[in-house]
Amino acid sequence: MELILEMNKYAKYIRNKLSNQELLEQLAEECNEFAQASLKMIRAGGMSANITPITRREAYDNFIEEQNDVVSVLWVLTCDERYAYIDEYPKYERWAKRLGYKETGGVEG
């Protein structure tokens, strides 16, 4: 877990604030959303008789967003360099602030 030093301040805060169990719970939730986005891609792509009102582009955009959400949690959970490319994902700031992160006068967290 040495790569935690290279994480952005929001991802570090999340990593230090949440337990592995809580991060795994978040990962499970994001995986579920990714699975739903995958199914929606099938429907929007005309690969199913059960059509959906969203466009292929909307389905694809949601698919990519959910994929990034899964990878963002994997980065915080594992600190594995394979996921480091996601470090600048904007979700970290929103997530950290929901968990209580505050920036005040140069003092973070």
PDB file of C-alpha atoms in Angstrom:
ATOM      1  CA  MET A   1       0.000   0.000   0.000  1.00  0.00           C
ATOM      2  CA  GLU A   2       2.958   2.344  -0.508  1.00  0.00           C
ATOM      3  CA  LEU A   3       1.209   4.134  -3.360  1.00  0.00           C
ATOM      4  CA  ILE A   4      -1.126   5.878  -0.926  1.00  0.00           C
ATOM      5  CA  LEU A   5       1.526   8.615  -0.787  1.00  0.00           C
ATOM      6  CA  GLU A   6       0.897   9.249  -4.486  1.00  0.00           C
ATOM      7  CA  MET A   7      -2.896   9.509  -4.158  1.00  0.00           C
ATOM      8  CA  ASN A   8      -4.603  12.862  -4.425  1.00  0.00           C
ATOM      9  CA  LYS A   9      -5.656  14.428  -1.126  1.00  0.00           C
ATOM     10  CA  TYR A  10      -9.304  13.418  -1.521  1.00  0.00           C
ATOM     11  CA  ALA A  11      -8.551   9.769  -2.277  1.00  0.00           C
ATOM     12  CA  LYS A  12      -6.141   9.675   0.682  1.00  0.00           C
ATOM     13  CA  TYR A  13      -8.818  11.083   2.953  1.00  0.00           C
ATOM     14  CA  ILE A  14     -11.316   8.434   1.803  1.00  0.00           C
ATOM     15  CA  ARG A  15      -8.729   5.659   2.255  1.00  0.00           C
ATOM     16  CA  ASN A  16      -7.981   6.807   5.796  1.00  0.00           C
ATOM     17  CA  LYS A  17     -11.618   7.454   6.721  1.00  0.00           C
ATOM     18  CA  LEU A  18     -13.207   4.187   5.560  1.00  0.00           C
ATOM     19  CA  SER A  19     -12.438   0.628   6.572  1.00  0.00           C
ATOM     20  CA  ASN A  20     -11.720  -2.119   4.075  1.00  0.00           C
ATOM     21  CA  GLN A  21     -15.198  -3.485   4.762  1.00  0.00           C
ATOM     22  CA  GLU A  22     -16.784  -0.132   3.933  1.00  0.00           C
ATOM     23  CA  LEU A  23     -14.722   0.176   0.766  1.00  0.00           C
ATOM     24  CA  LEU A  24     -15.720  -3.347  -0.267  1.00  0.00           C
ATOM     25  CA  GLU A  25     -19.361  -2.422   0.357  1.00  0.00           C
ATOM     26  CA  GLN A  26     -18.901   0.607  -1.912  1.00  0.00           C
ATOM     27  CA  LEU A  27     -17.218  -1.572  -4.527  1.00  0.00           C
ATOM     28  CA  ALA A  28     -20.132  -4.015  -4.465  1.00  0.00           C
ATOM     29  CA  GLU A  29     -22.569  -1.137  -4.967  1.00  0.00           C
ATOM     30  CA  GLU A  30     -20.557   0.271  -7.870  1.00  0.00           C
ATOM     31  CA  CYS A  31     -20.248  -3.182  -9.455  1.00  0.00           C
ATOM     32  CA  ASN A  32     -24.014  -3.542  -9.274  1.00  0.00           C
ATOM     33  CA  GLU A  33     -24.466  -0.188 -11.016  1.00  0.00           C
ATOM     34  CA  PHE A  34     -21.903  -1.215 -13.640  1.00  0.00           C
ATOM     35  CA  ALA A  35     -23.806  -4.456 -14.249  1.00  0.00           C
ATOM     36  CA  GLN A  36     -27.027  -2.484 -14.701  1.00  0.00           C
ATOM     37  CA  ALA A  37     -25.279  -0.134 -17.139  1.00  0.00           C
ATOM     38  CA  SER A  38     -24.021  -3.174 -19.069  1.00  0.00           C
ATOM     39  CA  LEU A  39     -27.555  -4.540 -19.350  1.00  0.00           C
ATOM     40  CA  LYS A  40     -28.794  -1.139 -20.487  1.00  0.00           C
ATOM     41  CA  MET A  41     -26.110  -1.161 -23.223  1.00  0.00           C
ATOM     42  CA  ILE A  42     -27.590  -4.413 -24.505  1.00  0.00           C
ATOM     43  CA  ARG A  43     -31.089  -2.965 -24.574  1.00  0.00           C
ATOM     44  CA  ALA A  44     -30.080   0.393 -26.082  1.00  0.00           C
ATOM     45  CA  GLY A  45     -27.941  -1.383 -28.658  1.00  0.00           C
ATOM     46  CA  GLY A  46     -30.925  -3.293 -30.003  1.00  0.00           C
ATOM     47  CA  MET A  47     -29.591  -6.654 -28.843  1.00  0.00           C
ATOM     48  CA  SER A  48     -32.788  -7.342 -26.924  1.00  0.00           C
ATOM     49  CA  ALA A  49     -36.465  -7.171 -27.767  1.00  0.00           C
ATOM     50  CA  ASN A  50     -36.927  -5.397 -24.420  1.00  0.00           C
ATOM     51  CA  ILE A  51     -36.218  -1.864 -25.678  1.00  0.00           C
ATOM     52  CA  THR A  52     -35.265   1.127 -23.544  1.00  0.00           C
ATOM     53  CA  PRO A  53     -36.066   4.807 -24.098  1.00  0.00           C
ATOM     54  CA  ILE A  54     -32.427   5.902 -23.712  1.00  0.00           C
ATOM     55  CA  THR A  55     -30.133   6.277 -26.697  1.00  0.00           C
ATOM     56  CA  ARG A  56     -27.047   4.198 -27.404  1.00  0.00           C
ATOM     57  CA  ARG A  57     -24.934   7.248 -26.610  1.00  0.00           C
ATOM     58  CA  GLU A  58     -26.638   7.760 -23.229  1.00  0.00           C
ATOM     59  CA  ALA A  59     -26.191   4.082 -22.427  1.00  0.00           C
ATOM     60  CA  TYR A  60     -22.534   4.196 -23.451  1.00  0.00           C
ATOM     61  CA  ASP A  61     -21.835   7.350 -21.428  1.00  0.00           C
ATOM     62  CA  ASN A  62     -23.431   5.768 -18.352  1.00  0.00           C
ATOM     63  CA  PHE A  63     -21.465   2.557 -18.951  1.00  0.00           C
ATOM     64  CA  ILE A  64     -18.171   4.507 -18.978  1.00  0.00           C
ATOM     65  CA  GLU A  65     -19.145   6.494 -15.878  1.00  0.00           C
ATOM     66  CA  GLU A  66     -19.964   3.325 -13.950  1.00  0.00           C
ATOM     67  CA  GLN A  67     -16.758   1.669 -15.139  1.00  0.00           C
ATOM     68  CA  ASN A  68     -14.792   4.645 -13.806  1.00  0.00           C
ATOM     69  CA  ASP A  69     -16.677   4.452 -10.514  1.00  0.00           C
ATOM     70  CA  VAL A  70     -15.639   0.806 -10.100  1.00  0.00           C
ATOM     71  CA  VAL A  71     -12.008   1.575 -10.905  1.00  0.00           C
ATOM     72  CA  SER A  72     -12.002   4.602  -8.574  1.00  0.00           C
ATOM     73  CA  VAL A  73     -13.007   2.408  -5.642  1.00  0.00           C
ATOM     74  CA  LEU A  74     -10.444  -0.228  -6.634  1.00  0.00           C
ATOM     75  CA  TRP A  75      -7.730   2.451  -6.541  1.00  0.00           C
ATOM     76  CA  VAL A  76      -8.675   3.601  -3.029  1.00  0.00           C
ATOM     77  CA  LEU A  77      -9.176   0.051  -1.773  1.00  0.00           C
ATOM     78  CA  THR A  78      -6.048  -1.592  -3.175  1.00  0.00           C
ATOM     79  CA  CYS A  79      -3.618   1.282  -3.886  1.00  0.00           C
ATOM     80  CA  ASP A  80      -2.587  -0.890  -6.830  1.00  0.00           C
ATOM     81  CA  GLU A  81      -0.670   1.027  -9.488  1.00  0.00           C
ATOM     82  CA  ARG A  82      -2.842  -0.539 -12.219  1.00  0.00           C
ATOM     83  CA  TYR A  83      -5.595   1.838 -11.092  1.00  0.00           C
ATOM     84  CA  ALA A  84      -3.452   4.945 -10.472  1.00  0.00           C
ATOM     85  CA  TYR A  85      -4.571   6.524 -13.763  1.00  0.00           C
ATOM     86  CA  ILE A  86      -7.963   7.224 -12.142  1.00  0.00           C
ATOM     87  CA  ASP A  87      -6.417   9.378  -9.386  1.00  0.00           C
ATOM     88  CA  GLU A  88      -7.738  12.641 -10.836  1.00  0.00           C
ATOM     89  CA  TYR A  89     -11.331  11.384 -11.091  1.00  0.00           C
ATOM     90  CA  PRO A  90     -13.639  14.212  -9.902  1.00  0.00           C
ATOM     91  CA  LYS A  91     -15.749  11.805  -7.848  1.00  0.00           C
ATOM     92  CA  TYR A  92     -13.095  11.719  -5.114  1.00  0.00           C
ATOM     93  CA  GLU A  93     -13.680  15.340  -4.100  1.00  0.00           C
ATOM     94  CA  ARG A  94     -17.462  14.876  -3.838  1.00  0.00           C
ATOM     95  CA  TRP A  95     -17.036  11.584  -1.977  1.00  0.00           C
ATOM     96  CA  ALA A  96     -14.478  13.002   0.481  1.00  0.00           C
ATOM     97  CA  LYS A  97     -16.659  16.008   1.233  1.00  0.00           C
ATOM     98  CA  ARG A  98     -19.646  13.724   1.907  1.00  0.00           C
ATOM     99  CA  LEU A  99     -17.423  11.961   4.440  1.00  0.00           C
ATOM    100  CA  GLY A 100     -16.544  15.222   6.182  1.00  0.00           C
ATOM    101  CA  TYR A 101     -13.434  16.482   4.375  1.00  0.00           C
ATOM    102  CA  LYS A 102     -12.907  20.222   4.850  1.00  0.00           C
ATOM    103  CA  GLU A 103     -10.276  22.583   3.489  1.00  0.00           C
ATOM    104  CA  THR A 104      -9.601  25.489   5.801  1.00  0.00           C
ATOM    105  CA  GLY A 105      -6.726  27.936   5.575  1.00  0.00           C
ATOM    106  CA  GLY A 106      -4.311  25.495   3.963  1.00  0.00           C
ATOM    107  CA  VAL A 107      -5.103  22.774   6.486  1.00  0.00           C
ATOM    108  CA  GLU A 108      -6.722  19.792   4.797  1.00  0.00           C
ATOM    109  CA  GLY A 109      -8.923  17.038   6.131  1.00  0.00           C
TER     110      GLY A 109
END
